[in-house]
């Protein structure tokens, strides 16, 4: 049945390059427990995202900074089919992979605690609602 | 004969496309250099750069994000097979303020001028490429 439908199949090779990567070597001069936020920003440039981290009841908080980038290439295929009554398309995109990322965590004094490489999806917290201390203090 | 006809058909079907997309104005590097951690207030930053893209609460502190993105896309269509490339770079600044809205630190990445049109197999973003583009941007004062 499907084979009987008029179909158009196209292949594609696509590459996506986004942002500047962070390499292990870029972090070489940074020292957990010693390096300041300013020093890290100087070395790595501006992060992609900043999120609140480790907030205490007095409203002191650290920060987690995420750098992410992508240089991925891959083949894809698209199948389009249809007539006047029925049409549609199916596509497969091998480029869409999780984006590499590096996250740095800073304590309440904005001193580097640690870093980790992974994917943006793994490293960023799922929920990023601001800490409720201000509302509690005002209540 | 069949091979020659196929090659000719392929050439007839061949086409290419280029596209550029800009989101926000590139960030003014000269304005950034005027900011002084420990002295500049958030209001001064906003007066110089306009409204930030995002403000993040960090306990009693805050951080402002400014960004601009340039994306250059190129595609080569050969009928049944197509090649595409997308290159995107950002100007991005994060400014961190204390609980009195005084600037603590800022980090900047200015890269929109490094974006390039290319095909997927081409190498771009080599150091010498960047150096030439950086110098051109520096000349323009931004």
PDB file of C-alpha atoms in Angstrom:
ATOM      1  CA  UNK A   1       0.000   0.000   0.000  1.00  0.00           C
ATOM      2  CA  UNK A   2       2.720   2.461   1.078  1.00  0.00           C
ATOM      3  CA  UNK A   3       4.851   1.571  -1.903  1.00  0.00           C
ATOM      4  CA  UNK A   4       2.033   2.516  -4.179  1.00  0.00           C
ATOM      5  CA  UNK A   5       2.064   6.078  -2.897  1.00  0.00           C
ATOM      6  CA  UNK A   6       3.979   8.642  -4.909  1.00  0.00           C
ATOM      7  CA  UNK A   7       7.045   9.274  -2.769  1.00  0.00           C
ATOM      8  CA  UNK A   8      10.092  11.516  -2.848  1.00  0.00           C
ATOM      9  CA  UNK A   9      13.202  10.509  -0.963  1.00  0.00           C
ATOM     10  CA  UNK A  10      16.060  12.939  -0.388  1.00  0.00           C
ATOM     11  CA  UNK A  11      19.256  12.455   1.550  1.00  0.00           C
ATOM     12  CA  UNK A  12      21.149  15.242   3.231  1.00  0.00           C
ATOM     13  CA  UNK A  13      24.451  15.775   4.919  1.00  0.00           C
ATOM     14  CA  UNK A  14      24.296  18.607   7.439  1.00  0.00           C
ATOM     15  CA  UNK A  15      26.725  20.213   9.819  1.00  0.00           C
ATOM     16  CA  UNK A  16      25.913  22.521  12.700  1.00  0.00           C
ATOM     17  CA  UNK A  17      28.552  24.614  14.437  1.00  0.00           C
ATOM     18  CA  UNK A  18      27.424  26.577  17.462  1.00  0.00           C
ATOM     19  CA  UNK A  19      29.490  28.652  19.868  1.00  0.00           C
ATOM     20  CA  UNK A  20      33.076  28.250  20.952  1.00  0.00           C
ATOM     21  CA  UNK A  21      34.052  24.989  22.665  1.00  0.00           C
ATOM     22  CA  UNK A  22      35.647  24.833  26.122  1.00  0.00           C
ATOM     23  CA  UNK A  23      38.586  22.435  26.283  1.00  0.00           C
ATOM     24  CA  UNK A  24      40.164  20.737  29.298  1.00  0.00           C
ATOM     25  CA  UNK A  25      43.250  22.839  28.582  1.00  0.00           C
ATOM     26  CA  UNK A  26      41.222  26.038  29.089  1.00  0.00           C
ATOM     27  CA  UNK A  27      40.560  24.933  32.673  1.00  0.00           C
ATOM     28  CA  UNK A  28      44.159  23.972  33.379  1.00  0.00           C
ATOM     29  CA  UNK A  29      45.036  27.158  35.258  1.00  0.00           C
ATOM     30  CA  UNK A  30      41.902  27.133  37.407  1.00  0.00           C
ATOM     31  CA  UNK A  31      42.020  25.752  40.943  1.00  0.00           C
ATOM     32  CA  UNK A  32      38.967  24.675  42.941  1.00  0.00           C
ATOM     33  CA  UNK A  33      38.971  26.426  46.319  1.00  0.00           C
ATOM     34  CA  UNK A  34      41.139  29.277  45.034  1.00  0.00           C
ATOM     35  CA  UNK A  35      40.058  30.629  41.639  1.00  0.00           C
ATOM     36  CA  UNK A  36      37.544  33.461  41.753  1.00  0.00           C
ATOM     37  CA  UNK A  37      34.533  33.952  39.520  1.00  0.00           C
ATOM     38  CA  UNK A  38      36.310  36.907  37.901  1.00  0.00           C
ATOM     39  CA  UNK A  39      39.345  34.783  37.070  1.00  0.00           C
ATOM     40  CA  UNK A  40      37.176  32.069  35.500  1.00  0.00           C
ATOM     41  CA  UNK A  41      35.212  34.605  33.427  1.00  0.00           C
ATOM     42  CA  UNK A  42      38.462  36.148  32.239  1.00  0.00           C
ATOM     43  CA  UNK A  43      39.740  32.767  31.081  1.00  0.00           C
ATOM     44  CA  UNK A  44      36.562  31.256  29.621  1.00  0.00           C
ATOM     45  CA  UNK A  45      34.544  34.288  28.546  1.00  0.00           C
ATOM     46  CA  UNK A  46      30.820  34.593  29.142  1.00  0.00           C
ATOM     47  CA  UNK A  47      28.872  31.428  29.893  1.00  0.00           C
ATOM     48  CA  UNK A  48      25.743  30.424  28.045  1.00  0.00           C
ATOM     49  CA  UNK A  49      23.606  30.142  31.187  1.00  0.00           C
ATOM     50  CA  UNK A  50      23.911  31.112  34.858  1.00  0.00           C
ATOM     51  CA  UNK A  51      21.757  29.483  37.514  1.00  0.00           C
ATOM     52  CA  UNK A  52      21.336  29.957  41.239  1.00  0.00           C
ATOM     53  CA  UNK A  53      23.010  27.302  43.329  1.00  0.00           C
ATOM     54  CA  UNK A  54      23.154  26.290  46.999  1.00  0.00           C
ATOM     55  CA  UNK A  55      20.907  29.003  48.489  1.00  0.00           C
ATOM     56  CA  UNK A  56      20.755  29.162  52.289  1.00  0.00           C
ATOM     57  CA  UNK A  57      17.997  30.587  54.500  1.00  0.00           C
ATOM     58  CA  UNK A  58      19.751  33.954  54.740  1.00  0.00           C
ATOM     59  CA  UNK A  59      19.704  34.374  51.003  1.00  0.00           C
ATOM     60  CA  UNK A  60      23.379  33.634  50.425  1.00  0.00           C
ATOM     61  CA  UNK A  61      23.825  31.743  47.200  1.00  0.00           C
ATOM     62  CA  UNK A  62      26.421  30.378  44.897  1.00  0.00           C
ATOM     63  CA  UNK A  63      26.187  30.206  41.139  1.00  0.00           C
ATOM     64  CA  UNK A  64      26.548  27.534  38.504  1.00  0.00           C
ATOM     65  CA  UNK A  65      27.758  28.614  35.083  1.00  0.00           C
ATOM     66  CA  UNK A  66      27.272  26.555  31.954  1.00  0.00           C
ATOM     67  CA  UNK A  67      29.185  26.790  28.661  1.00  0.00           C
ATOM     68  CA  UNK A  68      27.835  24.786  25.761  1.00  0.00           C
ATOM     69  CA  UNK A  69      28.787  24.351  22.113  1.00  0.00           C
ATOM     70  CA  UNK A  70      28.251  22.021  19.203  1.00  0.00           C
ATOM     71  CA  UNK A  71      30.071  20.872  16.105  1.00  0.00           C
ATOM     72  CA  UNK A  72      28.169  17.930  14.727  1.00  0.00           C
ATOM     73  CA  UNK A  73      27.715  16.544  11.248  1.00  0.00           C
ATOM     74  CA  UNK A  74      25.633  13.680  10.017  1.00  0.00           C
ATOM     75  CA  UNK A  75      23.420  12.193   7.365  1.00  0.00           C
ATOM     76  CA  UNK A  76      19.698  12.565   7.315  1.00  0.00           C
ATOM     77  CA  UNK A  77      16.926  11.247   5.132  1.00  0.00           C
ATOM     78  CA  UNK A  78      13.539  12.682   4.344  1.00  0.00           C
ATOM     79  CA  UNK A  79      10.648  10.807   2.752  1.00  0.00           C
ATOM     80  CA  UNK A  80       7.700  12.782   1.457  1.00  0.00           C
ATOM     81  CA  UNK A  81       4.633  11.131   0.053  1.00  0.00           C
ATOM     82  CA  UNK A  82       1.131  12.070  -0.763  1.00  0.00           C
ATOM     83  CA  UNK A  83      -1.735  12.710  -3.114  1.00  0.00           C
ATOM     84  CA  UNK A  84      -4.737  14.999  -2.887  1.00  0.00           C
ATOM     85  CA  UNK A  85      -6.244  13.118   0.035  1.00  0.00           C
ATOM     86  CA  UNK A  86      -3.256  11.970   2.013  1.00  0.00           C
ATOM     87  CA  UNK A  87       0.131  13.563   2.435  1.00  0.00           C
ATOM     88  CA  UNK A  88       2.917  13.646   4.949  1.00  0.00           C
ATOM     89  CA  UNK A  89       6.612  13.403   5.509  1.00  0.00           C
ATOM     90  CA  UNK A  90       9.017  11.443   7.655  1.00  0.00           C
ATOM     91  CA  UNK A  91      12.497  12.623   8.454  1.00  0.00           C
ATOM     92  CA  UNK A  92      15.456  11.392  10.407  1.00  0.00           C
ATOM     93  CA  UNK A  93      18.149  13.809  11.513  1.00  0.00           C
ATOM     94  CA  UNK A  94      21.393  12.299  12.793  1.00  0.00           C
ATOM     95  CA  UNK A  95      22.824  15.729  13.670  1.00  0.00           C
ATOM     96  CA  UNK A  96      20.410  16.323  16.509  1.00  0.00           C
ATOM     97  CA  UNK A  97      22.479  14.967  19.331  1.00  0.00           C
ATOM     98  CA  UNK A  98      22.857  16.251  22.851  1.00  0.00           C
ATOM     99  CA  UNK A  99      25.049  19.296  23.108  1.00  0.00           C
ATOM    100  CA  UNK A 100      28.408  19.009  24.884  1.00  0.00           C
ATOM    101  CA  UNK A 101      28.788  21.349  27.844  1.00  0.00           C
ATOM    102  CA  UNK A 102      30.945  22.267  30.800  1.00  0.00           C
ATOM    103  CA  UNK A 103      29.577  23.514  34.115  1.00  0.00           C
ATOM    104  CA  UNK A 104      31.450  25.337  36.862  1.00  0.00           C
ATOM    105  CA  UNK A 105      30.036  25.659  40.377  1.00  0.00           C
ATOM    106  CA  UNK A 106      30.877  28.593  42.665  1.00  0.00           C
ATOM    107  CA  UNK A 107      30.239  28.824  46.417  1.00  0.00           C
ATOM    108  CA  UNK A 108      28.674  31.705  48.386  1.00  0.00           C
ATOM    109  CA  UNK A 109      31.930  33.661  48.154  1.00  0.00           C
ATOM    110  CA  UNK A 110      31.967  33.096  44.384  1.00  0.00           C
ATOM    111  CA  UNK A 111      35.059  30.913  44.616  1.00  0.00           C
ATOM    112  CA  UNK A 112      35.284  27.959  42.245  1.00  0.00           C
ATOM    113  CA  UNK A 113      34.216  24.662  43.843  1.00  0.00           C
ATOM    114  CA  UNK A 114      34.394  22.199  40.953  1.00  0.00           C
ATOM    115  CA  UNK A 115      33.660  21.655  37.277  1.00  0.00           C
ATOM    116  CA  UNK A 116      32.294  18.881  35.156  1.00  0.00           C
ATOM    117  CA  UNK A 117      31.981  18.085  31.449  1.00  0.00           C
ATOM    118  CA  UNK A 118      28.792  16.442  30.160  1.00  0.00           C
ATOM    119  CA  UNK A 119      25.791  17.426  28.098  1.00  0.00           C
ATOM    120  CA  UNK A 120      23.751  20.573  28.620  1.00  0.00           C
ATOM    121  CA  UNK A 121      20.679  18.465  29.349  1.00  0.00           C
ATOM    122  CA  UNK A 122      22.441  16.519  32.077  1.00  0.00           C
ATOM    123  CA  UNK A 123      24.164  19.458  33.733  1.00  0.00           C
ATOM    124  CA  UNK A 124      21.416  22.089  33.814  1.00  0.00           C
ATOM    125  CA  UNK A 125      18.877  21.705  36.590  1.00  0.00           C
ATOM    126  CA  UNK A 126      15.404  20.749  35.335  1.00  0.00           C
ATOM    127  CA  UNK A 127      13.731  23.550  37.313  1.00  0.00           C
ATOM    128  CA  UNK A 128      15.186  27.001  37.670  1.00  0.00           C
ATOM    129  CA  UNK A 129      12.729  28.778  39.938  1.00  0.00           C
ATOM    130  CA  UNK A 130      14.401  31.501  42.067  1.00  0.00           C
ATOM    131  CA  UNK A 131      14.883  30.718  45.771  1.00  0.00           C
ATOM    132  CA  UNK A 132      11.916  31.782  47.906  1.00  0.00           C
ATOM    133  CA  UNK A 133      13.901  33.478  50.716  1.00  0.00           C
ATOM    134  CA  UNK A 134      12.905  37.037  49.737  1.00  0.00           C
ATOM    135  CA  UNK A 135       9.203  36.239  49.794  1.00  0.00           C
ATOM    136  CA  UNK A 136       9.618  34.441  53.136  1.00  0.00           C
ATOM    137  CA  UNK A 137      11.503  37.401  54.639  1.00  0.00           C
ATOM    138  CA  UNK A 138       8.856  39.829  53.436  1.00  0.00           C
ATOM    139  CA  UNK A 139       5.964  37.691  54.724  1.00  0.00           C
TER     140      UNK A 139
ATOM    141  CA  UNK B   1      24.702   7.925 -22.600  1.00  0.00           C
ATOM    142  CA  UNK B   2      22.571   7.265 -19.556  1.00  0.00           C
ATOM    143  CA  UNK B   3      25.440   8.417 -17.305  1.00  0.00           C
ATOM    144  CA  UNK B   4      25.845  11.628 -19.319  1.00  0.00           C
ATOM    145  CA  UNK B   5      22.110  12.321 -19.123  1.00  0.00           C
ATOM    146  CA  UNK B   6      22.127  11.740 -15.349  1.00  0.00           C
ATOM    147  CA  UNK B   7      25.050  14.123 -14.851  1.00  0.00           C
ATOM    148  CA  UNK B   8      23.329  16.771 -16.972  1.00  0.00           C
ATOM    149  CA  UNK B   9      20.083  16.361 -15.023  1.00  0.00           C
ATOM    150  CA  UNK B  10      21.981  16.712 -11.780  1.00  0.00           C
ATOM    151  CA  UNK B  11      23.511  19.985 -12.957  1.00  0.00           C
ATOM    152  CA  UNK B  12      20.114  21.272 -13.987  1.00  0.00           C
ATOM    153  CA  UNK B  13      18.731  20.450 -10.561  1.00  0.00           C
ATOM    154  CA  UNK B  14      21.700  21.911  -8.669  1.00  0.00           C
ATOM    155  CA  UNK B  15      21.172  25.098  -6.754  1.00  0.00           C
ATOM    156  CA  UNK B  16      22.456  26.746  -3.637  1.00  0.00           C
ATOM    157  CA  UNK B  17      21.175  29.036  -0.951  1.00  0.00           C
ATOM    158  CA  UNK B  18      22.683  31.367   1.605  1.00  0.00           C
ATOM    159  CA  UNK B  19      20.932  32.830   4.603  1.00  0.00           C
ATOM    160  CA  UNK B  20      21.861  35.088   7.481  1.00  0.00           C
ATOM    161  CA  UNK B  21      19.927  35.645  10.653  1.00  0.00           C
ATOM    162  CA  UNK B  22      20.771  38.254  13.287  1.00  0.00           C
ATOM    163  CA  UNK B  23      19.173  38.367  16.700  1.00  0.00           C
ATOM    164  CA  UNK B  24      19.870  41.623  18.586  1.00  0.00           C
ATOM    165  CA  UNK B  25      22.537  44.188  17.827  1.00  0.00           C
ATOM    166  CA  UNK B  26      26.184  43.137  18.333  1.00  0.00           C
ATOM    167  CA  UNK B  27      27.413  44.193  21.785  1.00  0.00           C
ATOM    168  CA  UNK B  28      29.558  47.314  21.963  1.00  0.00           C
ATOM    169  CA  UNK B  29      32.963  46.222  23.296  1.00  0.00           C
ATOM    170  CA  UNK B  30      33.957  49.835  23.983  1.00  0.00           C
ATOM    171  CA  UNK B  31      30.973  50.253  26.310  1.00  0.00           C
ATOM    172  CA  UNK B  32      32.020  47.116  28.205  1.00  0.00           C
ATOM    173  CA  UNK B  33      35.521  48.402  28.765  1.00  0.00           C
ATOM    174  CA  UNK B  34      34.075  51.421  30.586  1.00  0.00           C
ATOM    175  CA  UNK B  35      32.533  49.211  33.286  1.00  0.00           C
ATOM    176  CA  UNK B  36      34.484  49.000  36.541  1.00  0.00           C
ATOM    177  CA  UNK B  37      33.885  46.163  38.991  1.00  0.00           C
ATOM    178  CA  UNK B  38      33.344  47.625  42.461  1.00  0.00           C
ATOM    179  CA  UNK B  39      32.096  50.952  41.104  1.00  0.00           C
ATOM    180  CA  UNK B  40      29.669  50.605  38.181  1.00  0.00           C
ATOM    181  CA  UNK B  41      26.002  50.294  39.166  1.00  0.00           C
ATOM    182  CA  UNK B  42      23.381  48.166  37.433  1.00  0.00           C
ATOM    183  CA  UNK B  43      21.526  51.317  36.369  1.00  0.00           C
ATOM    184  CA  UNK B  44      24.633  52.564  34.540  1.00  0.00           C
ATOM    185  CA  UNK B  45      24.956  49.242  32.731  1.00  0.00           C
ATOM    186  CA  UNK B  46      21.330  49.397  31.643  1.00  0.00           C
ATOM    187  CA  UNK B  47      21.778  53.014  30.516  1.00  0.00           C
ATOM    188  CA  UNK B  48      24.745  51.961  28.364  1.00  0.00           C
ATOM    189  CA  UNK B  49      23.528  48.627  26.978  1.00  0.00           C
ATOM    190  CA  UNK B  50      19.752  48.833  27.247  1.00  0.00           C
ATOM    191  CA  UNK B  51      17.472  46.200  28.709  1.00  0.00           C
ATOM    192  CA  UNK B  52      19.146  42.848  29.359  1.00  0.00           C
ATOM    193  CA  UNK B  53      17.964  39.654  27.692  1.00  0.00           C
ATOM    194  CA  UNK B  54      17.716  37.918  31.052  1.00  0.00           C
ATOM    195  CA  UNK B  55      18.089  38.723  34.748  1.00  0.00           C
ATOM    196  CA  UNK B  56      18.901  35.849  37.080  1.00  0.00           C
ATOM    197  CA  UNK B  57      18.522  35.963  40.845  1.00  0.00           C
ATOM    198  CA  UNK B  58      21.505  34.511  42.713  1.00  0.00           C
ATOM    199  CA  UNK B  59      20.331  34.718  46.311  1.00  0.00           C
ATOM    200  CA  UNK B  60      20.675  38.407  47.198  1.00  0.00           C
ATOM    201  CA  UNK B  61      22.882  38.980  44.174  1.00  0.00           C
ATOM    202  CA  UNK B  62      21.843  39.099  40.537  1.00  0.00           C
ATOM    203  CA  UNK B  63      23.302  38.524  37.113  1.00  0.00           C
ATOM    204  CA  UNK B  64      22.327  40.202  33.846  1.00  0.00           C
ATOM    205  CA  UNK B  65      22.756  38.609  30.443  1.00  0.00           C
ATOM    206  CA  UNK B  66      23.141  40.499  27.167  1.00  0.00           C
ATOM    207  CA  UNK B  67      23.484  38.608  23.915  1.00  0.00           C
ATOM    208  CA  UNK B  68      23.363  38.873  20.166  1.00  0.00           C
ATOM    209  CA  UNK B  69      23.470  35.937  17.767  1.00  0.00           C
ATOM    210  CA  UNK B  70      24.524  35.793  14.133  1.00  0.00           C
ATOM    211  CA  UNK B  71      23.731  32.617  12.172  1.00  0.00           C
ATOM    212  CA  UNK B  72      24.960  31.982   8.642  1.00  0.00           C
ATOM    213  CA  UNK B  73      23.424  29.081   6.760  1.00  0.00           C
ATOM    214  CA  UNK B  74      24.451  27.667   3.428  1.00  0.00           C
ATOM    215  CA  UNK B  75      22.993  24.818   1.417  1.00  0.00           C
ATOM    216  CA  UNK B  76      23.805  23.001  -1.793  1.00  0.00           C
ATOM    217  CA  UNK B  77      20.901  21.169  -3.430  1.00  0.00           C
ATOM    218  CA  UNK B  78      21.724  18.361  -5.862  1.00  0.00           C
ATOM    219  CA  UNK B  79      18.293  16.851  -6.351  1.00  0.00           C
ATOM    220  CA  UNK B  80      18.241  13.669  -4.347  1.00  0.00           C
ATOM    221  CA  UNK B  81      21.077  14.701  -2.063  1.00  0.00           C
ATOM    222  CA  UNK B  82      21.587  18.002  -0.298  1.00  0.00           C
ATOM    223  CA  UNK B  83      24.364  19.492   1.807  1.00  0.00           C
ATOM    224  CA  UNK B  84      23.780  22.041   4.518  1.00  0.00           C
ATOM    225  CA  UNK B  85      25.830  23.980   7.008  1.00  0.00           C
ATOM    226  CA  UNK B  86      24.867  26.277   9.829  1.00  0.00           C
ATOM    227  CA  UNK B  87      27.351  28.383  11.748  1.00  0.00           C
ATOM    228  CA  UNK B  88      26.248  30.443  14.730  1.00  0.00           C
ATOM    229  CA  UNK B  89      28.293  32.599  17.054  1.00  0.00           C
ATOM    230  CA  UNK B  90      27.234  34.964  19.817  1.00  0.00           C
ATOM    231  CA  UNK B  91      28.233  38.157  21.505  1.00  0.00           C
ATOM    232  CA  UNK B  92      27.455  37.383  25.103  1.00  0.00           C
ATOM    233  CA  UNK B  93      28.036  39.242  28.349  1.00  0.00           C
ATOM    234  CA  UNK B  94      27.136  38.239  31.886  1.00  0.00           C
ATOM    235  CA  UNK B  95      27.401  40.900  34.579  1.00  0.00           C
ATOM    236  CA  UNK B  96      27.251  39.941  38.245  1.00  0.00           C
ATOM    237  CA  UNK B  97      25.954  42.448  40.804  1.00  0.00           C
ATOM    238  CA  UNK B  98      25.983  42.402  44.597  1.00  0.00           C
ATOM    239  CA  UNK B  99      22.939  43.008  46.805  1.00  0.00           C
ATOM    240  CA  UNK B 100      23.404  46.785  46.320  1.00  0.00           C
ATOM    241  CA  UNK B 101      23.461  46.449  42.527  1.00  0.00           C
ATOM    242  CA  UNK B 102      27.173  47.226  42.280  1.00  0.00           C
ATOM    243  CA  UNK B 103      29.089  45.335  39.596  1.00  0.00           C
ATOM    244  CA  UNK B 104      31.206  42.497  41.021  1.00  0.00           C
ATOM    245  CA  UNK B 105      32.479  40.740  37.898  1.00  0.00           C
ATOM    246  CA  UNK B 106      31.674  40.485  34.249  1.00  0.00           C
ATOM    247  CA  UNK B 107      32.588  38.051  31.505  1.00  0.00           C
ATOM    248  CA  UNK B 108      32.328  38.753  27.801  1.00  0.00           C
ATOM    249  CA  UNK B 109      32.559  36.675  24.643  1.00  0.00           C
ATOM    250  CA  UNK B 110      32.377  38.703  21.439  1.00  0.00           C
ATOM    251  CA  UNK B 111      32.145  36.347  18.465  1.00  0.00           C
ATOM    252  CA  UNK B 112      29.342  37.368  16.092  1.00  0.00           C
ATOM    253  CA  UNK B 113      31.965  38.653  13.641  1.00  0.00           C
ATOM    254  CA  UNK B 114      33.512  35.159  13.465  1.00  0.00           C
ATOM    255  CA  UNK B 115      30.456  33.531  11.880  1.00  0.00           C
ATOM    256  CA  UNK B 116      31.145  32.154   8.389  1.00  0.00           C
ATOM    257  CA  UNK B 117      29.382  30.736   5.368  1.00  0.00           C
ATOM    258  CA  UNK B 118      30.772  27.285   4.635  1.00  0.00           C
ATOM    259  CA  UNK B 119      29.894  23.846   3.356  1.00  0.00           C
ATOM    260  CA  UNK B 120      29.857  20.977   5.846  1.00  0.00           C
ATOM    261  CA  UNK B 121      33.238  19.557   4.881  1.00  0.00           C
ATOM    262  CA  UNK B 122      35.031  22.917   5.074  1.00  0.00           C
ATOM    263  CA  UNK B 123      37.148  23.778   8.105  1.00  0.00           C
ATOM    264  CA  UNK B 124      36.347  27.163   9.566  1.00  0.00           C
ATOM    265  CA  UNK B 125      37.274  28.897  12.820  1.00  0.00           C
ATOM    266  CA  UNK B 126      40.998  28.389  12.491  1.00  0.00           C
ATOM    267  CA  UNK B 127      43.064  30.674  14.793  1.00  0.00           C
ATOM    268  CA  UNK B 128      44.386  32.764  11.875  1.00  0.00           C
ATOM    269  CA  UNK B 129      40.818  33.209  10.616  1.00  0.00           C
ATOM    270  CA  UNK B 130      39.760  34.463  14.025  1.00  0.00           C
ATOM    271  CA  UNK B 131      42.762  36.760  14.342  1.00  0.00           C
ATOM    272  CA  UNK B 132      41.942  38.499  11.040  1.00  0.00           C
ATOM    273  CA  UNK B 133      38.286  38.941  11.937  1.00  0.00           C
ATOM    274  CA  UNK B 134      39.094  40.074  15.493  1.00  0.00           C
ATOM    275  CA  UNK B 135      41.488  42.697  14.140  1.00  0.00           C
ATOM    276  CA  UNK B 136      38.808  43.993  11.771  1.00  0.00           C
ATOM    277  CA  UNK B 137      36.315  44.289  14.597  1.00  0.00           C
ATOM    278  CA  UNK B 138      38.895  46.002  16.818  1.00  0.00           C
ATOM    279  CA  UNK B 139      39.502  48.565  14.039  1.00  0.00           C
ATOM    280  CA  UNK B 140      35.814  49.358  13.986  1.00  0.00           C
ATOM    281  CA  UNK B 141      36.008  50.127  17.719  1.00  0.00           C
ATOM    282  CA  UNK B 142      33.321  47.610  18.653  1.00  0.00           C
TER     283      UNK B 142
END
